Amino acid sequence: MPGADPAFPGLVIASYGRHALIALADGRICHGIPRGRKMALACGDRVAIDHIGVDECVVERIAERTTLLYRSDSYREKLFAANATQVMLVTAAEPAAHPELLHRCLIAATAGGLPVIVVLNKVDLSDRLPAARAGLEPLRKLDIDIIEASAQDDFLPFRARLSGHCTVMVGQSGVGKSSLINRLCPGARANTDRISEALGTGKHTTTATRLYRIDDDSSVIDSPGVQVFGIGHLSVSQLESAFVEFRPLLGQCRFRDCRHRDEPGCAIQAAAAVGAIDVARVALFHKLCAESADAARTRRGH
Ligand SMILES: Nc1nc2c(ncn2[C@@H]2O[C@H](COP(=O)(O)OP(=O)(O)OP(=O)(O)O)[C@@H](O)[C@H]2O)c(=O)[nH]1
Ligand SMILES: [Mg+2]
Ligand SMILES: [Zn+2]
């Protein structure tokens, strides 16, 4: 946790645009402002700081990130978390999952080198459970672990999986990310729906990413619910390998620059035709390739 590298003694535990909360090795928390306009701090960043007051500092430098999870749209990038070691993709019996959103989160995490655990929360809402389970079937076919849980239950079946990790929770609004975190870290007091209803703060309960400590070497990052998950920043070749089921087929198409559409001898289309891979995922791949091309055009200013 804080102080792992003496050159970067601060740990960003919350980031709000131009402001950040930084945990120091001695347990203090101070407000940090980045040194330059271009410096974008992400929750989980390790930073070198210069104190300018008792609880205020300027962030001088950010340590090289081991991982970075972010999403993007045409205008900007949204950083979820730096240096996380795994992603927990939270879904719930209710609200029902938006399938494309799930796949986008999964692809972003895979492209970022982060393993994914899927949680199906609110299993206490038993009448909604069969439909929710069915909705996760495409993920199960990709050999992804799906752990059923309820934030209302003292026992969380995935607790051991978080040990030694920095886990970033991602998912739609209202699935219970903050509720699960409150269960994991009783001191966290992350805002949940119940609290925001009382405060009348609108739909999204969590408005900024925030890192909570579970123990000395485990932490968890809460993030605001996502409705759209732009991944136009990924190139076609990054996309190809982020679709894990494509991996064994890559290099087997007749043409080296195969786009996996209607080229003869396409290994991916052949696998889709016999049901070995999911046709809907192949369609999503093409949609994401088009978005990637659009994003590249925007970057070039066309
Ligand atoms: N029945 C049931 N309700 C739950 C469970 N987990 C969370 N909830 C409720 O679901 C609502 C949303 O929970 P939050 O934890 O705020 O959801 P969130 O994913 O953090 O939402 P955002 O911060 O908007 O992204 C709250 O009213 C919780 O009390 C659960 O396991 N079972
Ligand atoms: Mg929340
Ligand atoms: Zn092909």
Short mmCIF file of C-alpha atoms and ligand atoms in Angstrom, two decimals:
data_model
loop_
_atom_site.label_atom_id
_atom_site.label_comp_id
_atom_site.label_asym_id
_atom_site.label_seq_id
_atom_site.Cartn_x
_atom_site.Cartn_y
_atom_site.Cartn_z
CA MET A 1 0.00 0.00 0.00
CA PRO A 2 1.28 3.59 0.40
CA GLY A 3 5.02 3.86 0.60
CA ALA A 4 5.84 0.74 -1.43
CA ASP A 5 8.34 2.78 -3.47
CA PRO A 6 9.97 5.62 -1.51
CA ALA A 7 10.21 7.73 -4.67
CA PHE A 8 6.42 7.61 -4.97
CA PRO A 9 5.10 7.75 -1.42
CA GLY A 10 1.54 8.79 -2.26
CA LEU A 11 -1.36 6.65 -3.42
CA VAL A 12 -4.25 8.28 -5.25
CA ILE A 13 -7.38 6.98 -3.55
CA ALA A 14 -9.86 9.27 -5.31
CA SER A 15 -9.72 11.43 -8.38
CA TYR A 16 -12.17 14.22 -9.18
CA GLY A 17 -11.04 15.92 -12.34
CA ARG A 18 -8.37 18.38 -11.22
CA HIS A 19 -8.44 17.20 -7.60
CA ALA A 20 -7.30 14.03 -5.96
CA LEU A 21 -7.20 12.51 -2.52
CA ILE A 22 -3.82 11.04 -1.72
CA ALA A 23 -3.04 8.54 1.01
CA LEU A 24 0.40 8.88 2.55
CA ALA A 25 2.55 6.20 4.15
CA ASP A 26 1.80 7.47 7.66
CA GLY A 27 -1.94 7.06 7.13
CA ARG A 28 -2.71 10.72 6.52
CA ILE A 29 -4.83 11.72 3.56
CA CYS A 30 -4.19 14.97 1.74
CA HIS A 31 -5.72 16.91 -1.14
CA GLY A 32 -3.57 16.87 -4.24
CA ILE A 33 -3.50 19.00 -7.35
CA PRO A 34 -1.54 17.90 -10.41
CA ARG A 35 1.50 19.98 -11.33
CA GLY A 36 0.68 20.36 -15.00
CA ARG A 37 -2.49 20.74 -17.01
CA LYS A 38 -1.77 17.59 -18.92
CA MET A 39 -1.31 15.34 -15.92
CA ALA A 40 -4.35 13.10 -15.47
CA LEU A 41 -4.48 11.24 -12.19
CA ALA A 42 -6.21 7.91 -11.87
CA CYS A 43 -7.32 6.14 -8.77
CA GLY A 44 -4.54 3.71 -7.85
CA ASP A 45 -1.72 5.89 -9.17
CA ARG A 46 1.46 6.06 -7.11
CA VAL A 47 2.75 9.61 -6.99
CA ALA A 48 5.65 11.83 -5.97
CA ILE A 49 4.36 14.88 -4.12
CA ASP A 50 5.42 18.22 -2.77
CA HIS A 51 3.64 19.45 0.36
CA ILE A 52 2.22 22.94 0.19
CA GLY A 53 0.18 22.81 3.39
CA VAL A 54 -0.66 20.49 6.25
CA ASP A 55 -3.10 18.53 4.16
CA GLU A 56 -2.43 19.87 0.69
CA CYS A 57 0.11 18.85 -1.89
CA VAL A 58 1.10 19.18 -5.50
CA VAL A 59 1.53 15.99 -7.47
CA GLU A 60 4.90 16.18 -9.19
CA ARG A 61 5.12 12.86 -10.98
CA ILE A 62 3.19 9.67 -11.52
CA ALA A 63 4.99 6.33 -11.27
CA GLU A 64 4.89 4.19 -14.37
CA ARG A 65 1.58 2.32 -14.42
CA THR A 66 1.54 -1.46 -14.52
CA THR A 67 -2.02 -1.41 -15.88
CA LEU A 68 -4.54 1.23 -16.84
CA LEU A 69 -8.23 0.68 -17.34
CA TYR A 70 -10.09 3.39 -19.18
CA ARG A 71 -12.88 4.05 -21.58
CA SER A 72 -13.14 6.77 -24.15
CA ASP A 73 -15.55 8.66 -26.34
CA SER A 74 -14.86 11.08 -29.17
CA TYR A 75 -13.97 13.85 -26.79
CA ARG A 76 -12.12 12.45 -23.85
CA GLU A 77 -10.82 9.50 -21.95
CA LYS A 78 -12.19 8.43 -18.61
CA LEU A 79 -9.73 6.75 -16.34
CA PHE A 80 -11.10 4.04 -14.12
CA ALA A 81 -8.05 2.79 -12.37
CA ALA A 82 -4.29 2.52 -12.54
CA ASN A 83 -2.23 -0.42 -11.29
CA ALA A 84 -5.26 -2.64 -10.71
CA THR A 85 -4.54 -6.35 -10.96
CA GLN A 86 -8.01 -7.63 -11.78
CA VAL A 87 -11.48 -6.49 -12.75
CA MET A 88 -14.67 -7.51 -11.06
CA LEU A 89 -17.48 -7.08 -13.54
CA VAL A 90 -20.59 -6.75 -11.41
CA THR A 91 -24.00 -7.68 -12.77
CA ALA A 92 -27.22 -8.22 -10.87
CA ALA A 93 -30.49 -10.09 -10.93
CA GLU A 94 -31.89 -6.58 -11.27
CA PRO A 95 -31.33 -4.27 -13.16
CA ALA A 96 -30.99 -6.66 -16.07
CA ALA A 97 -27.62 -6.62 -17.80
CA HIS A 98 -27.13 -4.86 -21.08
CA PRO A 99 -25.29 -7.63 -22.97
CA GLU A 100 -23.19 -5.40 -25.21
CA LEU A 101 -22.03 -3.37 -22.24
CA LEU A 102 -20.84 -6.53 -20.50
CA HIS A 103 -18.83 -7.56 -23.51
CA ARG A 104 -17.34 -4.10 -23.91
CA CYS A 105 -16.18 -4.08 -20.27
CA LEU A 106 -14.76 -7.54 -20.71
CA ILE A 107 -12.89 -6.59 -23.88
CA ALA A 108 -11.48 -3.40 -22.34
CA ALA A 109 -10.19 -5.36 -19.35
CA THR A 110 -8.72 -8.15 -21.47
CA ALA A 111 -7.00 -5.63 -23.74
CA GLY A 112 -5.59 -3.96 -20.62
CA GLY A 113 -4.12 -7.29 -19.48
CA LEU A 114 -6.51 -7.56 -16.55
CA PRO A 115 -8.17 -10.86 -15.64
CA VAL A 116 -11.93 -10.63 -15.11
CA ILE A 117 -14.19 -12.15 -12.50
CA VAL A 118 -17.91 -11.76 -13.12
CA VAL A 119 -20.22 -11.42 -10.14
CA LEU A 120 -23.94 -11.94 -10.35
CA ASN A 121 -25.18 -9.93 -7.37
CA LYS A 122 -28.61 -9.78 -5.69
CA VAL A 123 -29.19 -13.54 -5.85
CA ASP A 124 -31.70 -12.96 -3.04
CA LEU A 125 -34.07 -11.63 -5.74
CA SER A 126 -34.79 -15.19 -6.73
CA ASP A 127 -37.58 -14.56 -9.24
CA ARG A 128 -35.21 -12.55 -11.43
CA LEU A 129 -32.39 -15.05 -11.19
CA PRO A 130 -33.13 -17.45 -14.08
CA ALA A 131 -33.24 -14.63 -16.64
CA ALA A 132 -30.06 -13.07 -15.23
CA ARG A 133 -28.24 -16.40 -15.36
CA ALA A 134 -29.36 -16.95 -18.94
CA GLY A 135 -28.07 -13.51 -19.86
CA LEU A 136 -24.61 -14.48 -18.64
CA GLU A 137 -24.48 -17.69 -20.66
CA PRO A 138 -22.31 -16.17 -23.46
CA LEU A 139 -19.72 -15.24 -20.83
CA ARG A 140 -19.82 -18.70 -19.28
CA LYS A 141 -19.05 -20.14 -22.74
CA LEU A 142 -15.86 -18.06 -22.74
CA ASP A 143 -14.78 -19.91 -19.58
CA ILE A 144 -15.20 -16.85 -17.41
CA ASP A 145 -15.84 -17.45 -13.74
CA ILE A 146 -19.24 -16.25 -12.65
CA ILE A 147 -19.72 -16.00 -8.91
CA GLU A 148 -23.19 -15.55 -7.47
CA ALA A 149 -23.48 -13.33 -4.42
CA SER A 150 -25.71 -11.06 -2.41
CA ALA A 151 -24.55 -7.89 -0.73
CA GLN A 152 -27.24 -8.62 1.87
CA ASP A 153 -25.39 -11.73 2.93
CA ASP A 154 -22.50 -11.68 5.42
CA PHE A 155 -20.73 -14.38 3.44
CA LEU A 156 -19.22 -13.16 0.18
CA PRO A 157 -18.10 -16.15 -1.88
CA PHE A 158 -15.46 -14.16 -3.78
CA ARG A 159 -13.70 -12.65 -0.77
CA ALA A 160 -10.69 -14.98 -1.00
CA ARG A 161 -10.25 -14.08 -4.67
CA LEU A 162 -9.50 -10.49 -3.74
CA SER A 163 -6.61 -11.28 -1.43
CA GLY A 164 -3.34 -9.75 -2.63
CA HIS A 165 -5.11 -7.91 -5.45
CA CYS A 166 -6.17 -4.43 -6.32
CA THR A 167 -9.60 -5.17 -7.79
CA VAL A 168 -11.56 -2.62 -9.76
CA MET A 169 -15.33 -2.97 -9.67
CA VAL A 170 -17.05 -2.08 -12.90
CA GLY A 171 -20.69 -2.40 -13.92
CA GLN A 172 -23.99 -0.72 -14.63
CA SER A 173 -25.49 1.69 -12.15
CA GLY A 174 -27.51 0.04 -9.42
CA VAL A 175 -26.02 -3.45 -9.59
CA GLY A 176 -24.59 -3.11 -6.10
CA LYS A 177 -20.88 -2.37 -6.52
CA SER A 178 -20.77 0.04 -3.58
CA SER A 179 -22.96 -2.24 -1.46
CA LEU A 180 -20.54 -5.12 -2.02
CA ILE A 181 -17.62 -2.87 -1.13
CA ASN A 182 -19.30 -1.80 2.11
CA ARG A 183 -19.65 -5.47 2.92
CA LEU A 184 -15.99 -6.14 2.08
CA CYS A 185 -14.59 -3.11 3.91
CA PRO A 186 -16.91 -2.22 6.76
CA GLY A 187 -15.10 1.08 7.27
CA ALA A 188 -15.63 2.13 3.66
CA ARG A 189 -19.08 3.67 3.93
CA ALA A 190 -19.26 4.00 0.17
CA ASN A 191 -22.39 5.82 -0.91
CA THR A 192 -25.12 3.48 -2.00
CA ASP A 193 -28.51 4.09 -3.48
CA ARG A 194 -30.18 4.29 -0.10
CA ILE A 195 -27.98 7.17 0.95
CA SER A 196 -28.29 9.07 -2.32
CA GLU A 197 -32.07 8.78 -2.25
CA ALA A 198 -32.00 10.56 1.06
CA LEU A 199 -29.71 13.23 -0.34
CA GLY A 200 -31.65 13.48 -3.59
CA THR A 201 -28.54 13.29 -5.72
CA GLY A 202 -30.03 11.81 -8.88
CA LYS A 203 -29.40 8.56 -10.59
CA HIS A 204 -25.76 7.61 -10.30
CA THR A 205 -24.90 7.07 -6.71
CA THR A 206 -21.16 6.79 -7.04
CA THR A 207 -19.78 9.79 -8.88
CA ALA A 208 -16.03 9.25 -8.70
CA THR A 209 -13.71 6.30 -8.53
CA ARG A 210 -12.47 5.60 -5.04
CA LEU A 211 -9.99 3.13 -3.63
CA TYR A 212 -10.70 1.31 -0.37
CA ARG A 213 -8.32 -0.86 1.57
CA ILE A 214 -9.39 -4.36 2.48
CA ASP A 215 -6.15 -5.20 4.29
CA ASP A 216 -2.43 -4.44 3.99
CA ASP A 217 -2.06 -5.95 0.55
CA SER A 218 -5.58 -5.97 -0.84
CA SER A 219 -7.71 -3.11 -2.04
CA VAL A 220 -10.78 -2.51 -4.10
CA ILE A 221 -11.77 0.39 -6.35
CA ASP A 222 -15.38 1.53 -6.62
CA SER A 223 -16.37 3.22 -9.86
CA PRO A 224 -19.46 5.08 -11.06
CA GLY A 225 -21.96 2.97 -13.00
CA VAL A 226 -21.35 2.84 -16.73
CA GLN A 227 -24.04 3.18 -19.37
CA VAL A 228 -21.76 3.44 -22.36
CA PHE A 229 -18.31 1.99 -22.62
CA GLY A 230 -16.40 3.42 -25.55
CA ILE A 231 -13.32 1.48 -26.54
CA GLY A 232 -12.52 3.25 -29.81
CA HIS A 233 -8.97 3.66 -28.52
CA LEU A 234 -8.26 -0.03 -29.18
CA SER A 235 -6.72 -0.88 -32.54
CA VAL A 236 -8.03 -3.71 -34.71
CA SER A 237 -5.16 -5.97 -33.70
CA GLN A 238 -5.73 -5.19 -30.01
CA LEU A 239 -9.40 -6.02 -30.54
CA GLU A 240 -8.55 -9.29 -32.31
CA SER A 241 -6.58 -10.54 -29.36
CA ALA A 242 -9.01 -9.16 -26.76
CA PHE A 243 -11.62 -11.54 -28.17
CA VAL A 244 -10.14 -14.55 -26.39
CA GLU A 245 -12.01 -17.07 -28.51
CA PHE A 246 -10.36 -15.63 -31.65
CA ARG A 247 -6.85 -16.18 -30.35
CA PRO A 248 -6.33 -19.79 -31.45
CA LEU A 249 -7.71 -18.87 -34.89
CA LEU A 250 -5.58 -15.82 -35.57
CA GLY A 251 -3.10 -16.45 -38.36
CA GLN A 252 -5.22 -19.25 -39.80
CA CYS A 253 -7.21 -17.16 -42.27
CA ARG A 254 -6.18 -17.47 -45.92
CA PHE A 255 -5.34 -13.78 -46.18
CA ARG A 256 -2.93 -12.26 -43.76
CA ASP A 257 -4.89 -8.99 -43.65
CA CYS A 258 -8.26 -10.78 -43.36
CA ARG A 259 -10.94 -8.57 -41.83
CA HIS A 260 -12.99 -11.63 -40.91
CA ARG A 261 -16.01 -10.48 -42.91
CA ASP A 262 -16.68 -12.33 -46.13
CA GLU A 263 -13.19 -13.18 -47.28
CA PRO A 264 -12.79 -16.77 -48.50
CA GLY A 265 -10.91 -19.02 -46.13
CA CYS A 266 -11.64 -16.93 -43.04
CA ALA A 267 -11.06 -19.10 -39.96
CA ILE A 268 -13.23 -16.92 -37.73
CA GLN A 269 -16.23 -16.94 -40.06
CA ALA A 270 -15.78 -20.71 -40.45
CA ALA A 271 -15.80 -21.17 -36.66
CA ALA A 272 -18.89 -18.95 -36.35
CA ALA A 273 -20.67 -20.91 -39.09
CA VAL A 274 -20.38 -24.17 -37.15
CA GLY A 275 -21.29 -22.56 -33.83
CA ALA A 276 -17.82 -22.95 -32.31
CA ILE A 277 -17.78 -19.23 -31.57
CA ASP A 278 -20.65 -16.85 -30.89
CA VAL A 279 -21.99 -15.06 -33.99
CA ALA A 280 -23.08 -12.11 -31.85
CA ARG A 281 -19.51 -11.64 -30.62
CA VAL A 282 -18.23 -11.67 -34.21
CA ALA A 283 -20.81 -8.97 -35.05
CA LEU A 284 -19.66 -6.95 -32.03
CA PHE A 285 -16.06 -7.32 -33.21
CA HIS A 286 -17.01 -5.70 -36.53
CA LYS A 287 -18.89 -2.92 -34.80
CA LEU A 288 -15.86 -2.22 -32.58
CA CYS A 289 -13.51 -2.25 -35.59
CA ALA A 290 -15.70 0.44 -37.20
CA GLU A 291 -15.59 2.49 -33.99
CA SER A 292 -11.83 2.10 -33.86
CA ALA A 293 -11.54 3.43 -37.43
CA ASP A 294 -13.83 6.38 -36.56
CA ALA A 295 -11.77 7.19 -33.48
CA ALA A 296 -8.55 7.06 -35.51
CA ARG A 297 -10.08 9.49 -38.05
CA THR A 298 -11.13 11.84 -35.25
CA ARG A 299 -7.62 11.73 -33.80
CA ARG A 300 -6.20 12.68 -37.20
CA GLY A 301 -8.65 15.58 -37.27
CA HIS A 302 -10.81 14.48 -40.23
N1 LIG B 1 -31.88 -7.13 -2.79
C1 LIG B 1 -30.63 -6.69 -2.93
N2 LIG B 1 -30.40 -5.38 -3.08
C2 LIG B 1 -29.13 -4.98 -3.23
C3 LIG B 1 -28.03 -5.89 -3.22
N3 LIG B 1 -26.89 -5.19 -3.44
C4 LIG B 1 -27.28 -3.90 -3.55
N4 LIG B 1 -28.61 -3.76 -3.43
C5 LIG B 1 -29.39 -2.52 -3.54
O1 LIG B 1 -29.27 -2.02 -4.87
C6 LIG B 1 -29.25 -0.60 -4.89
C7 LIG B 1 -28.03 -0.09 -5.65
O2 LIG B 1 -26.86 -0.44 -4.94
P1 LIG B 1 -25.49 0.37 -5.08
O3 LIG B 1 -24.50 -0.37 -4.24
O4 LIG B 1 -25.68 1.81 -4.83
O5 LIG B 1 -25.18 0.15 -6.65
P2 LIG B 1 -23.92 0.66 -7.48
O6 LIG B 1 -23.58 -0.45 -8.43
O7 LIG B 1 -22.84 1.09 -6.58
O8 LIG B 1 -24.55 1.89 -8.30
P3 LIG B 1 -23.78 3.19 -8.89
O9 LIG B 1 -22.95 3.76 -7.81
O10 LIG B 1 -24.88 4.10 -9.35
O11 LIG B 1 -22.96 2.68 -10.04
C8 LIG B 1 -29.29 -0.18 -3.40
O12 LIG B 1 -30.63 0.15 -3.06
C9 LIG B 1 -28.83 -1.40 -2.66
O13 LIG B 1 -29.35 -1.46 -1.36
C10 LIG B 1 -28.31 -7.28 -3.03
O14 LIG B 1 -27.44 -8.16 -3.05
N5 LIG B 1 -29.63 -7.62 -2.91
MG MG B 2 -21.88 2.88 -6.39
ZN ZN B 3 -10.50 -14.02 -41.15
#
